[in-house]
Coordinates of C-alpha atoms in Angstrom, one line a residue:
X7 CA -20.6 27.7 -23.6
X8 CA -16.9 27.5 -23.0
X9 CA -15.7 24.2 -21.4
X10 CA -12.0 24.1 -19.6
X11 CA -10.9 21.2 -17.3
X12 CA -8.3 22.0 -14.6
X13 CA -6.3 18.3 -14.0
X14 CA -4.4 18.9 -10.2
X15 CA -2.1 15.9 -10.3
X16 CA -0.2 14.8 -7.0
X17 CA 1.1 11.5 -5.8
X18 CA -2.0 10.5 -3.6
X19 CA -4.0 11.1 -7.0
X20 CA -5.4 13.7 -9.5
X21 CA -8.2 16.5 -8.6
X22 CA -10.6 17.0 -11.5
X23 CA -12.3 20.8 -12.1
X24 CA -14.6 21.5 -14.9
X25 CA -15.4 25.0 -15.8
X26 CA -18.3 26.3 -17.6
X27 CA -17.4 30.1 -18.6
X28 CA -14.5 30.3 -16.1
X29 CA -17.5 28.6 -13.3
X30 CA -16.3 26.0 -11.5
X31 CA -19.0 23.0 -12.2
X32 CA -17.9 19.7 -11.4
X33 CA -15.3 18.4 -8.9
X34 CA -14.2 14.9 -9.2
X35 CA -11.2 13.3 -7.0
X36 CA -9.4 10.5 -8.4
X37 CA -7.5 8.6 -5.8
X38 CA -4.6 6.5 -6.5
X39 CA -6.0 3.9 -4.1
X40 CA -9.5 3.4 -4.9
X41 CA -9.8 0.0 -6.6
X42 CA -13.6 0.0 -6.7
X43 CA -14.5 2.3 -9.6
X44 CA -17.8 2.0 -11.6
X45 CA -17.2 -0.2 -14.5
X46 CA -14.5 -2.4 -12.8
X47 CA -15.1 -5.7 -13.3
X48 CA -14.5 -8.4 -10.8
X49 CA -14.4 -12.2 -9.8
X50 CA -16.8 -12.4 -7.1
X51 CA -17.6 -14.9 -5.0
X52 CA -21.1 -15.5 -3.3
X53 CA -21.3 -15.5 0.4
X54 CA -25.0 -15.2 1.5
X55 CA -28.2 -15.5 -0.1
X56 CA -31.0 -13.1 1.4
X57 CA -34.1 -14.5 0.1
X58 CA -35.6 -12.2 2.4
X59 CA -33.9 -9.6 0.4
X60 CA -34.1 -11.9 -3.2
X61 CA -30.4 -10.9 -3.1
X62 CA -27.5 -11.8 -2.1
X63 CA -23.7 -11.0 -0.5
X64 CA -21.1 -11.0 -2.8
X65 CA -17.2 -10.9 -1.8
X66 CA -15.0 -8.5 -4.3
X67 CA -12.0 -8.3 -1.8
X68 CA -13.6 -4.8 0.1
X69 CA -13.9 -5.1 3.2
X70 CA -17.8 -5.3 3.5
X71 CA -19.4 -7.6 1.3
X72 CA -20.7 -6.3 -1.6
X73 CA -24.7 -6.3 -2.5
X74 CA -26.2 -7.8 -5.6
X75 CA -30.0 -7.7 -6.4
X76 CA -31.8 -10.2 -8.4
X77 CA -33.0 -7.4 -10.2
X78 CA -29.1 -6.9 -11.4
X79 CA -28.2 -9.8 -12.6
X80 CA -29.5 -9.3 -15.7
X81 CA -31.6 -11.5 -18.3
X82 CA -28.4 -13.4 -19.5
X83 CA -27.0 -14.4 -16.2
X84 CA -26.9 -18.2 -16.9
X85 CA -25.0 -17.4 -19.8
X86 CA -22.6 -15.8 -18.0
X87 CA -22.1 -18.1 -15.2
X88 CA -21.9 -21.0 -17.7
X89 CA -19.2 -19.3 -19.9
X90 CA -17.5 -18.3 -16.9
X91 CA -17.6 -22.4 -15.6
X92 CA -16.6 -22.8 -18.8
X93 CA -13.5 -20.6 -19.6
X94 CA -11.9 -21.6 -16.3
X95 CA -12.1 -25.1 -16.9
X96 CA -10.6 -24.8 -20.0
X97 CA -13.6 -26.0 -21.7
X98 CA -14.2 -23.3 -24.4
X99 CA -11.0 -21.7 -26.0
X100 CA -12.6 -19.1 -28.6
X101 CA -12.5 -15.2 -27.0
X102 CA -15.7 -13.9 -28.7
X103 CA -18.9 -15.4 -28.5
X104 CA -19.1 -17.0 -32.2
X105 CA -19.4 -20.6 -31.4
X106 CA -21.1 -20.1 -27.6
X107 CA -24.6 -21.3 -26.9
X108 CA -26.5 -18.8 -25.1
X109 CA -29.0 -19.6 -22.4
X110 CA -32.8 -19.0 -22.0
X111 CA -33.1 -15.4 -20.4
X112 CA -34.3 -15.5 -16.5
X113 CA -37.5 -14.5 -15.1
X114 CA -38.0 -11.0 -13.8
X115 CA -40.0 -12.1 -10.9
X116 CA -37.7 -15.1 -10.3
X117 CA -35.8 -15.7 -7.1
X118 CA -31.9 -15.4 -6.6
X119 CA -32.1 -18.9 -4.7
X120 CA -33.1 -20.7 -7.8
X121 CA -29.6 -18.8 -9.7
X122 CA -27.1 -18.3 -7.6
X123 CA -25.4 -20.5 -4.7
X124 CA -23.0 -19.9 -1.6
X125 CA -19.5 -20.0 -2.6
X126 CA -20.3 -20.1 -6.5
X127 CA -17.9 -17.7 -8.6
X128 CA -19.5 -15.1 -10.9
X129 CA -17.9 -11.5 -13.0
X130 CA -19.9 -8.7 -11.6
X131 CA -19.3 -5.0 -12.5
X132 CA -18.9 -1.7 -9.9
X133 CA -22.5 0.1 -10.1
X134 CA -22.5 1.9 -7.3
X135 CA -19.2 2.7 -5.7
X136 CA -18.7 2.1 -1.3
X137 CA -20.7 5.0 0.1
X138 CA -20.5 5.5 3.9
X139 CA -21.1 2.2 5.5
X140 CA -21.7 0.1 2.7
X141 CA -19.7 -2.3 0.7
X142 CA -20.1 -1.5 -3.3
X143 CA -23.1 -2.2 -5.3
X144 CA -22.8 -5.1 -8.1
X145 CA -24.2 -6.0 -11.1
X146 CA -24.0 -9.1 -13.6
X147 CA -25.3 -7.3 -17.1
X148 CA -21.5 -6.3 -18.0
X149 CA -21.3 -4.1 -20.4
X150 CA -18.3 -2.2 -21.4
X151 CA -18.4 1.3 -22.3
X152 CA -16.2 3.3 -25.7
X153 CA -16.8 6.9 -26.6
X154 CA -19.1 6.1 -29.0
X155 CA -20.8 3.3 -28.4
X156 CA -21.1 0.5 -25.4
X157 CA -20.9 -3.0 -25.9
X158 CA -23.0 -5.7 -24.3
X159 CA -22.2 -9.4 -24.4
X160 CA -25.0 -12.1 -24.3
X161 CA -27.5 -9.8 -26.6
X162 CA -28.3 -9.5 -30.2
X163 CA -29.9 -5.9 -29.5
X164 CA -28.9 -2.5 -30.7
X165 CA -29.9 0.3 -29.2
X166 CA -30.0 4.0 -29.8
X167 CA -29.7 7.3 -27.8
X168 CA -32.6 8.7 -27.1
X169 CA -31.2 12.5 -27.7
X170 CA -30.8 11.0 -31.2
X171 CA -34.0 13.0 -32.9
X172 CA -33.4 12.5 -36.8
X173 CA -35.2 9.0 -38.0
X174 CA -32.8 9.3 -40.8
X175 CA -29.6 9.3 -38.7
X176 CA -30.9 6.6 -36.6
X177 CA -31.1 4.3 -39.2
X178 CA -28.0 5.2 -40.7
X179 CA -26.3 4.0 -37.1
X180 CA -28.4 1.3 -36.9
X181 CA -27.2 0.2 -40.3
X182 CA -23.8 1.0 -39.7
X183 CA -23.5 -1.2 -36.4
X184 CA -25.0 -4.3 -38.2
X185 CA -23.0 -4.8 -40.7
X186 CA -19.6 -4.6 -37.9
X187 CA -20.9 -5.8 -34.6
X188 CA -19.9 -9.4 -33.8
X189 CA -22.1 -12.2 -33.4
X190 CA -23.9 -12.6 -29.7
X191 CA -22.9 -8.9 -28.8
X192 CA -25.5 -6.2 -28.5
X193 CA -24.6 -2.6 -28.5
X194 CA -25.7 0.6 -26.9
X195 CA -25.3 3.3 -29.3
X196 CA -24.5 6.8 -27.5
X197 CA -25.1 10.8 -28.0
X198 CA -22.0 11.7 -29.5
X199 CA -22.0 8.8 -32.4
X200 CA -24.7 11.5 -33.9
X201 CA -22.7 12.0 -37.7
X202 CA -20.0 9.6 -37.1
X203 CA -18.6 8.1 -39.8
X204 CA -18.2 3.8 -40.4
X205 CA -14.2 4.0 -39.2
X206 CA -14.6 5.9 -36.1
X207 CA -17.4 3.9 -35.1
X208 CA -15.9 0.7 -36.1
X209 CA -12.6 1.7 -34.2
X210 CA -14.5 2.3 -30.7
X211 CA -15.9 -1.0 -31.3
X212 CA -12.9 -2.7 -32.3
X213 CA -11.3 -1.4 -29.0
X214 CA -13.9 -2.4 -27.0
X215 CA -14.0 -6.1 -28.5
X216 CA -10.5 -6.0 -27.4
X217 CA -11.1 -5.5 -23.7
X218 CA -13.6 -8.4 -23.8
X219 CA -10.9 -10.7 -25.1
X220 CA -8.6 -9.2 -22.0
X221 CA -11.4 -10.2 -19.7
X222 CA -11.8 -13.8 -21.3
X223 CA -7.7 -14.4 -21.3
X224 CA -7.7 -13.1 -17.1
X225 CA -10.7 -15.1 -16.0
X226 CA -8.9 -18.7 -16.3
X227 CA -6.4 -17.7 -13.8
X228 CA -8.0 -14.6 -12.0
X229 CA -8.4 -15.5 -8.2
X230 CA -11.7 -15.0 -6.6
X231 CA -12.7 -11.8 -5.4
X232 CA -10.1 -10.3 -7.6
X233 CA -10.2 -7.4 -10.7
X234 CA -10.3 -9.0 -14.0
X235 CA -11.0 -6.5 -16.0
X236 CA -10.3 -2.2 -14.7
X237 CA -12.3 0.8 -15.9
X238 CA -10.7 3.7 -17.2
X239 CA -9.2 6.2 -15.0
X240 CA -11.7 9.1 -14.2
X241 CA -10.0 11.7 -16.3
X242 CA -10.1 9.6 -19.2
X243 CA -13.8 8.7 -18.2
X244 CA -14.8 12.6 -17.9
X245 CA -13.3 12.9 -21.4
X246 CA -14.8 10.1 -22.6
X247 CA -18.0 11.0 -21.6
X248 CA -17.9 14.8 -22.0
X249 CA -15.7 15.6 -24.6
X250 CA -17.2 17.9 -27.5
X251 CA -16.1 21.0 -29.6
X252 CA -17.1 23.6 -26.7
X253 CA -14.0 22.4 -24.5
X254 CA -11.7 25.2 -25.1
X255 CA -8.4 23.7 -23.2
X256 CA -7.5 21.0 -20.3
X257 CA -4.3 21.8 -18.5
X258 CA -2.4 19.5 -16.1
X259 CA 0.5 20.6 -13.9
X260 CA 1.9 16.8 -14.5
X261 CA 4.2 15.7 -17.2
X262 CA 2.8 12.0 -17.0
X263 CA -0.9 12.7 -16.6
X264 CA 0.1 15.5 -19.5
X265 CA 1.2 12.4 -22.0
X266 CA -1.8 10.0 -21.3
X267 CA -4.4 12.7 -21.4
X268 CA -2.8 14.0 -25.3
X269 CA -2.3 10.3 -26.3
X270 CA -6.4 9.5 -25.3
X271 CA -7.5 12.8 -26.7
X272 CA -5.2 11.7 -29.8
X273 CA -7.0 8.1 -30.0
X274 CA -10.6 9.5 -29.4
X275 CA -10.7 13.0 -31.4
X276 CA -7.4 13.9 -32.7
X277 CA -8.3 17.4 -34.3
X278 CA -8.6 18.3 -30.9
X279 CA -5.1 17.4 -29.3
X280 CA -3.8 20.5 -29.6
X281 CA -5.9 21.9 -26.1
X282 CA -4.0 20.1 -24.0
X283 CA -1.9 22.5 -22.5
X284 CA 1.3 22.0 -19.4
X285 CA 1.0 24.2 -16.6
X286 CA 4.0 25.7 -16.2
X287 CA 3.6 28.4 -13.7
X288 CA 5.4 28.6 -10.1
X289 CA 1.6 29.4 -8.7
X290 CA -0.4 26.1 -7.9
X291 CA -2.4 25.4 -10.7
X292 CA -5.8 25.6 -8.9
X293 CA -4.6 29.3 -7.4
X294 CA -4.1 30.2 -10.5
X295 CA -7.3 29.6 -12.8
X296 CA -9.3 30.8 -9.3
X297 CA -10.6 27.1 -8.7
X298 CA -9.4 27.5 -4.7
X299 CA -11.0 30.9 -4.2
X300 CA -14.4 29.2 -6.0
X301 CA -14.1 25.6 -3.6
X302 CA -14.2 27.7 -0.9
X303 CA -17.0 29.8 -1.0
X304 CA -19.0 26.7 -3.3
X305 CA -18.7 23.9 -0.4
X306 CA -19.8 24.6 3.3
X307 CA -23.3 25.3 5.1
X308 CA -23.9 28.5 3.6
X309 CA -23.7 29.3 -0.4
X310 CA -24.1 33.5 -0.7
X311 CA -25.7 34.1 -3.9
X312 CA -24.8 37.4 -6.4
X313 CA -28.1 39.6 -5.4
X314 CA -27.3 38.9 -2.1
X315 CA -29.3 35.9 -0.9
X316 CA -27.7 33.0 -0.1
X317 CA -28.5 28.7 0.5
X318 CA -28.1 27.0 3.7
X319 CA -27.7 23.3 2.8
X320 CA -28.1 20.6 5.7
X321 CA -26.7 17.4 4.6
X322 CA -28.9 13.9 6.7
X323 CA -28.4 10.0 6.7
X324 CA -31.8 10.2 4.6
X325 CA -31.8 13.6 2.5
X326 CA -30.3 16.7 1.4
X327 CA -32.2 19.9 2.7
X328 CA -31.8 23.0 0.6
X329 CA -33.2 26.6 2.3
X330 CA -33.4 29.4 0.2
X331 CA -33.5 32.8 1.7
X332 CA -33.3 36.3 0.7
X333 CA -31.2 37.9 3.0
X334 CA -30.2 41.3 2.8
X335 CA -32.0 41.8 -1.1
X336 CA -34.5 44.3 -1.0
X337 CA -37.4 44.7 -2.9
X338 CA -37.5 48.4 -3.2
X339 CA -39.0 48.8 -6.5
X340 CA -40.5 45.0 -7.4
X341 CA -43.6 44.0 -5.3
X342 CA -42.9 40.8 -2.6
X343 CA -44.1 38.4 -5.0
X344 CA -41.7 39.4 -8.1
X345 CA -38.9 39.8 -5.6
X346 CA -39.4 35.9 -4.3
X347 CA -39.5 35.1 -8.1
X348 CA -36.3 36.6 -8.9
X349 CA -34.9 34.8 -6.1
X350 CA -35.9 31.7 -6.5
X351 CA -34.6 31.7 -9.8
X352 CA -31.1 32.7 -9.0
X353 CA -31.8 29.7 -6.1
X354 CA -32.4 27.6 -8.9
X355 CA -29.9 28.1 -10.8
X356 CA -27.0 27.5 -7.8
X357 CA -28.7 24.6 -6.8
X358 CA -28.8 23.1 -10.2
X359 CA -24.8 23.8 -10.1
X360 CA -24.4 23.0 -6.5
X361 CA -25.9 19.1 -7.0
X362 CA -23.2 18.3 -9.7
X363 CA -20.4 19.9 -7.9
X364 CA -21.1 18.2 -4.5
X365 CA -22.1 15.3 -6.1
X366 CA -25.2 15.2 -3.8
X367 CA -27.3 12.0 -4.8
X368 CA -30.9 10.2 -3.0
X369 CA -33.6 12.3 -2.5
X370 CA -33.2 16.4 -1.9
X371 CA -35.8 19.0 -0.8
X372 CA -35.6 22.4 -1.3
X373 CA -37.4 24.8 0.2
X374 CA -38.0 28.1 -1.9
X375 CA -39.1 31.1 -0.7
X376 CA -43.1 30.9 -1.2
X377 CA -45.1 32.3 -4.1
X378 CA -48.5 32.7 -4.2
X379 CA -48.9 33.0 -8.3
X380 CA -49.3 29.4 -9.7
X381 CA -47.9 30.6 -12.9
X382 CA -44.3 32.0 -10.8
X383 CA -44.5 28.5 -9.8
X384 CA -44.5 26.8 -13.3
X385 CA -42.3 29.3 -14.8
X386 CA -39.7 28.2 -11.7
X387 CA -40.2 24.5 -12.2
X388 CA -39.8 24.7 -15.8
X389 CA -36.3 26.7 -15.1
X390 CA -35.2 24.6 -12.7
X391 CA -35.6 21.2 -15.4
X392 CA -33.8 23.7 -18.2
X393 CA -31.0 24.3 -15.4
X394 CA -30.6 20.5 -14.8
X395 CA -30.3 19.4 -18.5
X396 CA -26.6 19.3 -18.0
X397 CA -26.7 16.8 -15.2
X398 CA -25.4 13.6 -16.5
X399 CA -26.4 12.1 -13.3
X400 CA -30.2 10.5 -13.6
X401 CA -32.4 12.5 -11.7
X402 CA -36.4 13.6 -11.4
X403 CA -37.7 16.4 -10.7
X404 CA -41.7 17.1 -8.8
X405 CA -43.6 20.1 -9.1
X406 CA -43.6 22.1 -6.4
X407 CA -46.0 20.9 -3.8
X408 CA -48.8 22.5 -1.6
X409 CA -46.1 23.4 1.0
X410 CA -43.6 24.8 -1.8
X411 CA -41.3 22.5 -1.5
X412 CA -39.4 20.7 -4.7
X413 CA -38.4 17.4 -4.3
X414 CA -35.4 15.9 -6.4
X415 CA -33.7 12.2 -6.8
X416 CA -30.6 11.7 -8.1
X417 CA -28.1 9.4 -9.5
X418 CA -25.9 8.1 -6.6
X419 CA -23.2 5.8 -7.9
X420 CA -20.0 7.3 -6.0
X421 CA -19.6 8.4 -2.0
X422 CA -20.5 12.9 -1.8
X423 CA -17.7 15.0 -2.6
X424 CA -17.5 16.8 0.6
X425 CA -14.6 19.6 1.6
X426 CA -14.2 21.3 4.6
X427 CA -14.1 25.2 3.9
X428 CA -13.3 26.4 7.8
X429 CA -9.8 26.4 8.3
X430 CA -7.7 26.7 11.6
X431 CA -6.1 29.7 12.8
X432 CA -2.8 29.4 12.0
X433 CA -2.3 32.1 15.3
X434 CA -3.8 30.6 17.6
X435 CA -3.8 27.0 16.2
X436 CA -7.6 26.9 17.4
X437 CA -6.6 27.3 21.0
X438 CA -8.9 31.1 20.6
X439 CA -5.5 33.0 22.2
X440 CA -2.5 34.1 20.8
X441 CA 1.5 34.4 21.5
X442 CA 2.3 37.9 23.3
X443 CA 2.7 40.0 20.0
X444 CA 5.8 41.6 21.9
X445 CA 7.9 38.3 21.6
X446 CA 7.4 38.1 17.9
X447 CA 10.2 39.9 16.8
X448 CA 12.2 37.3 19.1
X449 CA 10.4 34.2 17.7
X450 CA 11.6 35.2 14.0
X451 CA 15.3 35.6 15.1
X452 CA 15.7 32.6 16.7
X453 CA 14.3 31.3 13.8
X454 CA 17.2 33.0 12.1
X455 CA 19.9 31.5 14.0
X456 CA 18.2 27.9 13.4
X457 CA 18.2 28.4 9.8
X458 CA 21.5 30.9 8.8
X459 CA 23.8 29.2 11.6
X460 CA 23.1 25.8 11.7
X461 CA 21.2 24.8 8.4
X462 CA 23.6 27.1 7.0
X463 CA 20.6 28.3 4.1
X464 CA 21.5 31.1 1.8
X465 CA 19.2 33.7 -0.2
X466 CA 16.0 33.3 2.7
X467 CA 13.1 35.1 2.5
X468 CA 11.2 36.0 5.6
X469 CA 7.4 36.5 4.6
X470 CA 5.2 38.2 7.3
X471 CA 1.8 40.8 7.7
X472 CA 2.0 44.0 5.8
X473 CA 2.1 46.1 9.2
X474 CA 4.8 43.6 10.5
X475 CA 7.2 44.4 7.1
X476 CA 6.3 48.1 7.3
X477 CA 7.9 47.8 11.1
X478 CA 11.0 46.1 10.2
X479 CA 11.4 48.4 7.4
X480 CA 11.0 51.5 9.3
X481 CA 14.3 53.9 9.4
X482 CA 17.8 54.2 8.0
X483 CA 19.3 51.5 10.6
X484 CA 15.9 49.3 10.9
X485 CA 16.1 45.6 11.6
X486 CA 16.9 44.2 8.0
X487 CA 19.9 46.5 8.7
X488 CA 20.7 44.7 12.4
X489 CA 19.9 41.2 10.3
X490 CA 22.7 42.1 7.9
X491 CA 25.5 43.2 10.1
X492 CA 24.8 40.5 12.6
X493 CA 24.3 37.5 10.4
X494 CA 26.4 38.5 7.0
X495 CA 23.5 38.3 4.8
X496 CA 21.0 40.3 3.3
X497 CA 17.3 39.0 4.5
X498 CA 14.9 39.7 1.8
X499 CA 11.3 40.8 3.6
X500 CA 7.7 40.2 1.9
X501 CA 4.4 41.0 2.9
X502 CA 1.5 38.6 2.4
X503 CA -1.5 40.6 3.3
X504 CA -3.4 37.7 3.5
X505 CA -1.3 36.4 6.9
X506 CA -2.2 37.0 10.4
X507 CA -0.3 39.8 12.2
X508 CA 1.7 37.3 13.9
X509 CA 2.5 34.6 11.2
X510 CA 5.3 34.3 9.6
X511 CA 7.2 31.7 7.2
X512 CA 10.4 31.7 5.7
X513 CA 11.4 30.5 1.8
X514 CA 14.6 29.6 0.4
X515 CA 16.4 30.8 -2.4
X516 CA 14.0 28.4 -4.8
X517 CA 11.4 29.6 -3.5
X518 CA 10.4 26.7 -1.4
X519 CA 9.2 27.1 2.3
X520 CA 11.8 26.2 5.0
X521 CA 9.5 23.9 7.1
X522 CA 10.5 24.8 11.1

């Protein structure tokens, strides 16, 4: 499998694209202005216990409160809150945890009453990023998070990826992150660590140590409801994350985003610096690898599928509803119930794409096209699980039920990624009527005397519907002939067969539009 990721920078932020054998897979929008990523770290401040709710209200500085369950606190929260009371009185000077007495872990079945109080200050971490209406989800079990491994204060435990088969390798790691791991730190050992040697490992860690002792030198003088400590952005977090020998090249059409990408890449697997690529091409960057074409037809109501069925997805306060129908495929030479299985496997397959791309999280139902063979139904569950192994998002999957329907919860940390795929006519501007055709050559020329007389541009282009250049085109003494004699200046004409037949624009010499 051949892994690419398309990087479109602007100054709003970055759009994300990964591809998986030129299929667009993943779209992730990094905005300049969110300050509420998962992993950020903040100085909250209570505002209301719920003992209703054994939670309580928590203010980071959005503007709904955020919401922290007792269940999230974690088993080490009274260390936590006393190291915090701690380091901001100026109490205990050490950065690491060496000399720090750590608390009795809490009760699971406790209540957040007997923890926490109004206006009392405590670090909790982004889980769940604002979705909709609601303020940000917290927790208090920090942990911080390297390419290799994650590191969590307060613990003595070491834990290993579960994807991690070999006994031998296991203990290896385990051995391994002994003998560097400071005192009072656990660590969560990841995936990729699989065959990592003592340096690398030891170098993620060290790193990672390092953005504790940021956190500890902030938090004295931090104000409430403030960052103290900032996730990585989410480019560097896909990498981090996703990064392995099958990615084949990142390109970026920005010379800064170009820099920090190489530099990361550099820190985290340098052998593979070299796939970092510049777009340098006058064609956006998203146009150009075919990611535009792909958004378009991915997002909306209705997803058309190769063999010619296609998904209507409904999108609800509670769920995500998937349909699948066959639509125009016929099932000349397979019998109804082979036709519905090869269906609902393409189905399957889109859907399993469609979750990550979207982003859809909670609960989804799909409704495949019924089959009546209980082994079709296996064989299409067991498809449907292979299809979502590469969904880092958490999710479970039910057999199909009596009804047919397939029910699916996933992972929701961050708010859908929605795009609007209907666009407005540019002739009618939505209005449903257009300008008399008749007046168009008269609309262009007074254009012409806006731009040639009194902007006083040089080198235009005027770019217009095929049958429109064909018609000033047409004879010896046409109108790019009148244009010359009357204005001084040749008028170069293009066709865009992709324009209405009364839309025009104009570019200048470089090639940049003349906005009117």
């Amino acid at each position: 499998m051949i892994k690419e990721l398309i990087i479109d920078s602007s100054p709003n932020g970055a759009t994300i694209a990964l591809l998986q054998d030129k299929q667009l897979v993943e779209l992730h929008k990094e905005q300049v202005s969110n300050n509420y990523t998962v992993g950020d770290i903040y100085l909250g401040r209570i505002k209301k216990i719920m003992p209703s709710l054994n939670a309580a209200f928590v203010d980071v500085g959005y503007e709904k409160d955020a919401f922290l369950h007792y269940l999230d606190l974690g088993p080490q929260v009274q260390s936590l809150l006393k190291l915090t009371k701690q380091v901001r009185s100026g109490g205990y000077q050490s950065k690491l945890l060496d000399g720090f007495k750590l608390e009795a872990d809490i009760n699971k079945g406790g209540k957040i009453s007997e923890i926490l109080t109004k206006n009392q200050l405590i670090p909790v971490q982004i889980a769940k990023e604002p979705i909709s209406t609601k303020g940000p989800r917290l927790s208090s079990d920090l942990s911080i998070a390297g390419r290799y491994v994650v590191l969590v204060p307060f613990s003595e435990a070491i834990s290993i990826s579960k994807k991690i088969k070999s006994n031998t390798e296991r203990t290896r790691l385990r051995k391994v992150v002994e003998s560097i791991k400071p005192k009072h730190f656990g660590v969560i050992i990841r995936t990729v660590s699989e065959g990592k040697g003592v340096d690398e490992l030891q170098k993620d860690l060290l790193d990672l140590i390092s953005k504790w002792e940021q956190f500890i030198t902030k938090l004295p003088s931090v104000e409430p409801s403030k960052k103290v400590l900032g996730e990585i952005g989410r480019t560097s977090t896909i990498l981090r994350d996703i990064l392995n020998p099958d990615f084949q090249h990142i390109y970026t059409n920005d010379n800064s985003m170009f820099e920090e990408i190489r530099s990361y890449i550099h820190e985290i697997s340098p052998d593979m610096e070299s796939i970092v690529r510049m777009h340098k091409h006058k064609e956006p960057i998203f146009d150009h690898f075919g990611i535009e074409k792909q958004i378009k037809g991915a997002f909306g109501k209705t997803v058309n599928l190769a063999g010619g069925a296609y998904l209507v997805i409904e999108h609800t306060e509670a769920l995500h509803v998937i349909d699948v129908n066959s639509g125009n495929r016929t099932a000349s030479k397979e019998n109804q119930e082979e036709n519905a299985y090869q269906v609902n496997k393409e189905a399957a397959k889109e859907i399993a794409r469609q979750l990550r791309l979207r982003d859809m999280g909670g609960i989804v139902v799909i409704d495949f096209i019924d089959m009546h063979k209980p082994q079709n139904r296996k064989e299409l569950f067991d498809f449907l699980r292979a299809e979502m192994q590469y969904d880092r998002a958490k999710h479970t999957i039910l057999p199909p039920s009596k009804f047919g329907l397939v029910q699916i919860t996933r992972q929701r940390v961050r708010p859908e990624m929605n795009i609007v795929t209907s666009e407005v006519c540019p002739t009618c501007n939505g209005t449903g009527t257009i300008r008399p055709t008749i007046l168009l050559m008269d609309d262009i020329e007074n254009n012409f005397n806006y731009i040639l007389t009194e902007q006083n541009e040089k080198g235009i282009t005027l770019c217009v519907h095929p049958y429109i250049e064909a018609f000033i085109k047409k004879g010896i003494y046409n109108r790019q002939m009148k244009w010359f004699i009357k204005y001084g200046q040749w008028i170069k004409v293009k066709s865009n067969p992709s324009y209405q037949i009364t839309e025009f624009h104009f570019f200048s010499s470089k090639d940049e539009e003349i906005k009117l």
